[in-house]
mmCIF file of C-alpha atoms in Angstrom:
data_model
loop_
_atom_site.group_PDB
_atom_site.id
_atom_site.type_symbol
_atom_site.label_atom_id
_atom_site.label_comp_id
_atom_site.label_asym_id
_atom_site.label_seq_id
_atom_site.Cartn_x
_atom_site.Cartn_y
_atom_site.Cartn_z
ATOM 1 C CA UNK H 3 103.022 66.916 26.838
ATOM 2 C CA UNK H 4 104.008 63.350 28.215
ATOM 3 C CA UNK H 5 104.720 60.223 26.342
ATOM 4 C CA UNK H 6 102.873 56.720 26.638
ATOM 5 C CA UNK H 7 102.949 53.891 25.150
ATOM 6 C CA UNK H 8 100.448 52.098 22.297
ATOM 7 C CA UNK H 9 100.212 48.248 23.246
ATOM 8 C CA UNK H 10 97.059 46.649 21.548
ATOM 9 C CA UNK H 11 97.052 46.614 17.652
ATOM 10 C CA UNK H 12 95.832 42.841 18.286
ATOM 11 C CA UNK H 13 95.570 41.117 15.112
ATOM 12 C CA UNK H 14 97.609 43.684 13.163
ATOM 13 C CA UNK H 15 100.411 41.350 11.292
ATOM 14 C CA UNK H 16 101.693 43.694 9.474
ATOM 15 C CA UNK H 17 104.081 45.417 11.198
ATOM 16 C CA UNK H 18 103.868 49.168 9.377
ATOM 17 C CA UNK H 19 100.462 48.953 10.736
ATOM 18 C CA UNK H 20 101.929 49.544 14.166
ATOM 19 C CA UNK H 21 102.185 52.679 15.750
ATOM 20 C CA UNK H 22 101.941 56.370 14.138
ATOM 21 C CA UNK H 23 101.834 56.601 10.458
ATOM 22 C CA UNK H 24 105.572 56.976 9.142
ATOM 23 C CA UNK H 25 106.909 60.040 7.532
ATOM 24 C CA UNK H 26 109.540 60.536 4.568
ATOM 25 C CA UNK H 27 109.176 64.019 4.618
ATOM 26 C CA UNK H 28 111.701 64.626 7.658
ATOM 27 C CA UNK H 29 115.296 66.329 7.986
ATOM 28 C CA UNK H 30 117.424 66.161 10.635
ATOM 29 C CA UNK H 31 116.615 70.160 11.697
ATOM 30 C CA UNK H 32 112.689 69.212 12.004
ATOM 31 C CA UNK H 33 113.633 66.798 14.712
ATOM 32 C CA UNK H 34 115.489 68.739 17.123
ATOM 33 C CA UNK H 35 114.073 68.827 20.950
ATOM 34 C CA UNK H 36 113.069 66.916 23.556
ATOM 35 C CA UNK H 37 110.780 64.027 23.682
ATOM 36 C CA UNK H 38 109.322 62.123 26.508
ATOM 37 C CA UNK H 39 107.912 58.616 26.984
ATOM 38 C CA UNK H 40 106.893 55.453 28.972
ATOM 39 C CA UNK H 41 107.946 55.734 33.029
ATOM 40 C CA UNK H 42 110.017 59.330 32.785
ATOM 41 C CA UNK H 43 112.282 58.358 29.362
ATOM 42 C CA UNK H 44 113.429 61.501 28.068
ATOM 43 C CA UNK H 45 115.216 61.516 24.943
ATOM 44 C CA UNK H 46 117.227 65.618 23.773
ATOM 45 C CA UNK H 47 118.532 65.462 20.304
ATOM 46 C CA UNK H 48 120.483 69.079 19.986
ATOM 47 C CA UNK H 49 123.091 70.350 17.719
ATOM 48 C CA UNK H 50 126.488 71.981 18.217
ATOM 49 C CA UNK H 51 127.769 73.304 15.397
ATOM 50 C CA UNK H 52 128.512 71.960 11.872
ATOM 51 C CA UNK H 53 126.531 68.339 11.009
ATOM 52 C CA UNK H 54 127.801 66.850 14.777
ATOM 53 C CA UNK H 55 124.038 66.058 16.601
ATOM 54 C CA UNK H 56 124.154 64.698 19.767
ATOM 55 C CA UNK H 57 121.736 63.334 22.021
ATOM 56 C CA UNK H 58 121.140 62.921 25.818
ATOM 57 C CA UNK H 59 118.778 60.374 27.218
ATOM 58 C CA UNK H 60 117.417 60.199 31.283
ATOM 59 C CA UNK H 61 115.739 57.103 32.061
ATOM 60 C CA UNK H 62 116.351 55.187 29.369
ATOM 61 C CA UNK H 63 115.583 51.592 29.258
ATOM 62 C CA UNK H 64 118.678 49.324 29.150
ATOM 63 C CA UNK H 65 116.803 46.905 27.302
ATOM 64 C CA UNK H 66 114.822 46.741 23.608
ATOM 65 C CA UNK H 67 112.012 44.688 24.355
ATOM 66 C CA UNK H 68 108.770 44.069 25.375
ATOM 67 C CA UNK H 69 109.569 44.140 28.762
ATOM 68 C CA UNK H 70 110.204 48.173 28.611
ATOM 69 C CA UNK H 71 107.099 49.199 28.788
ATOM 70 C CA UNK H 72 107.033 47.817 32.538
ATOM 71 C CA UNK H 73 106.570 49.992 35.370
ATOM 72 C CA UNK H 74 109.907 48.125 36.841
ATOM 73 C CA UNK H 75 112.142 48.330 33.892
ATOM 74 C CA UNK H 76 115.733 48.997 34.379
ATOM 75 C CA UNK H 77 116.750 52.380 33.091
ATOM 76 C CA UNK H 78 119.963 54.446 32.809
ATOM 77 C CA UNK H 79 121.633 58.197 31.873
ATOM 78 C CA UNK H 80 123.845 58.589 28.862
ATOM 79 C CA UNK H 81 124.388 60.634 25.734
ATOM 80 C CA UNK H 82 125.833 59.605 22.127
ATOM 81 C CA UNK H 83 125.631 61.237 18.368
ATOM 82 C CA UNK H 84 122.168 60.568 16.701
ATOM 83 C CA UNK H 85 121.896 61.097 13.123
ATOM 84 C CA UNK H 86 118.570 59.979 9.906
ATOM 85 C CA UNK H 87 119.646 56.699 8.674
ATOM 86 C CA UNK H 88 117.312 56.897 6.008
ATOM 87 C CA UNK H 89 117.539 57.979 2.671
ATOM 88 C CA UNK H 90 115.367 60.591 1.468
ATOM 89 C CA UNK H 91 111.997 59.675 0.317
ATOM 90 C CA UNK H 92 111.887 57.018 2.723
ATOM 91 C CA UNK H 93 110.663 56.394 6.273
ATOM 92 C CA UNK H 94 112.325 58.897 8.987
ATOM 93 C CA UNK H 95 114.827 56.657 11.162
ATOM 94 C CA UNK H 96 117.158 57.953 13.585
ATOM 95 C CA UNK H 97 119.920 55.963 14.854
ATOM 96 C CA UNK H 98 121.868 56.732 18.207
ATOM 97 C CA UNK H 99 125.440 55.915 19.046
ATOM 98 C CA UNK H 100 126.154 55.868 22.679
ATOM 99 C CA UNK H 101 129.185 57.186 23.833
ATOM 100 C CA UNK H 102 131.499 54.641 25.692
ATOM 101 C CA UNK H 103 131.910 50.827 25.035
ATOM 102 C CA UNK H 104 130.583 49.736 28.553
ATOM 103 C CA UNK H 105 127.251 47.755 27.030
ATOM 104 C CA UNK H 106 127.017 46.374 31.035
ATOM 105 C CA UNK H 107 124.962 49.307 32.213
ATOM 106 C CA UNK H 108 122.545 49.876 28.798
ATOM 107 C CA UNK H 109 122.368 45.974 28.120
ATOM 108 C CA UNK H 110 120.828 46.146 24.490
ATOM 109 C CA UNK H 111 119.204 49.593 24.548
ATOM 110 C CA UNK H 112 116.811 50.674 21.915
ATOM 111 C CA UNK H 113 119.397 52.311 19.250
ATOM 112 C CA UNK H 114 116.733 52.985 16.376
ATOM 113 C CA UNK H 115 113.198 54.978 16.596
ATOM 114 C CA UNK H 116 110.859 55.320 13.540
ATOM 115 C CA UNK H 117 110.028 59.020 12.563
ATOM 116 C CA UNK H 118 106.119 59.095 12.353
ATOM 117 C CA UNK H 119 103.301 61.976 12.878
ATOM 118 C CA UNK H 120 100.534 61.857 15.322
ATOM 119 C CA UNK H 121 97.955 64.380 15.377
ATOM 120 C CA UNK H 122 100.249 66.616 13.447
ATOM 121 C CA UNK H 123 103.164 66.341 15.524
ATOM 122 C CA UNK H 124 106.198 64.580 14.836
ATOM 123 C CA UNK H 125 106.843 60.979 17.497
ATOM 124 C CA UNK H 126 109.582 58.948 17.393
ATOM 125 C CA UNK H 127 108.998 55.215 18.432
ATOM 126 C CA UNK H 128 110.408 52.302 18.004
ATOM 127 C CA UNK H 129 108.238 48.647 17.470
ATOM 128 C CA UNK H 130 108.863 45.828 20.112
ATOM 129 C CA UNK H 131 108.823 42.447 20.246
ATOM 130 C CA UNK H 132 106.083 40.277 18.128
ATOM 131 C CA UNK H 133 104.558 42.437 15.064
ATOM 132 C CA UNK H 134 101.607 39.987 15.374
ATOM 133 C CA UNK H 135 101.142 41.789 18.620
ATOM 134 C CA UNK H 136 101.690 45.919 18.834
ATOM 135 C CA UNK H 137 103.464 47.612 21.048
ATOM 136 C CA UNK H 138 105.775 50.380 21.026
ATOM 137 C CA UNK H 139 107.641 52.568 22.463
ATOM 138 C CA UNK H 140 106.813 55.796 21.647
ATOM 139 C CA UNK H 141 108.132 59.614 22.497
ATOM 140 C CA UNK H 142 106.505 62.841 22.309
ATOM 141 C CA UNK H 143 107.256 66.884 22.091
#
């Protein structure tokens, strides 16, 4: 399955309104696998042994913005340690660490997605830019 992108929620000012319903009901096991998204992101979260998850991402955009969801957007290759920054009971978030200090090549990458179900599938997705104006980035299974 590919990924795309929601961009029109016009008028929605609420910002949980935006993009797939969020989910509290989510471990860190339910998540592994790969998800794709906008212009060829790919995002693996995988686990090697104990409670160390790490993550590889191809095409990722170096930015957190708006401006991602362009055709043109500058993307790079990297890998870090993900892990659920929420508490349980509420909304699935997963943070990602890069590895490496060099910021000059992923500028000021999305670091945070939202866990939230679509059509019975688990997407992560993160909201950009203006909540009085949709859009997100969002990755599927």
């Amino acid at each position: 399955m590919t990924g795309s992108l929601l961009a029109g929620c016009s008028g929605v000012s609420d910002a949980a309104g935006c993009g797939p319903a969020p989910s509290a009901e989510v471990s860190q096991a339910d998540l592994y696998g790969s998800y794709s998204g906008p212009h060829g992101a790919r995002l693996d979260l995988t686990a090697v042994g104990g409670t160390s998850a790490t993550f590889s991402v191809k095409s990722w955009p170096t930015e957190d913005g708006p401006e991602i969801l362009a055709d043109d957007a500058p993307t790079f290759d990297g890998g870090g340690i993900w892990k659920l920054l929420n508490p349980p009971g509420e909304d699935g978030k997963v943070g990602l660490a890069f590895n490496g200090p060099d910021t000059s090549v992923r500028g000021t990458t999305v670091t945070e997605l939202l866990v939230g179900k679509e059509d019975g599938h688990t997407v992560l997705f993160a909201r950009l830019g203006d909540p009085d104006v949709c859009r997100t980035f969002r990755l599927t299974p």
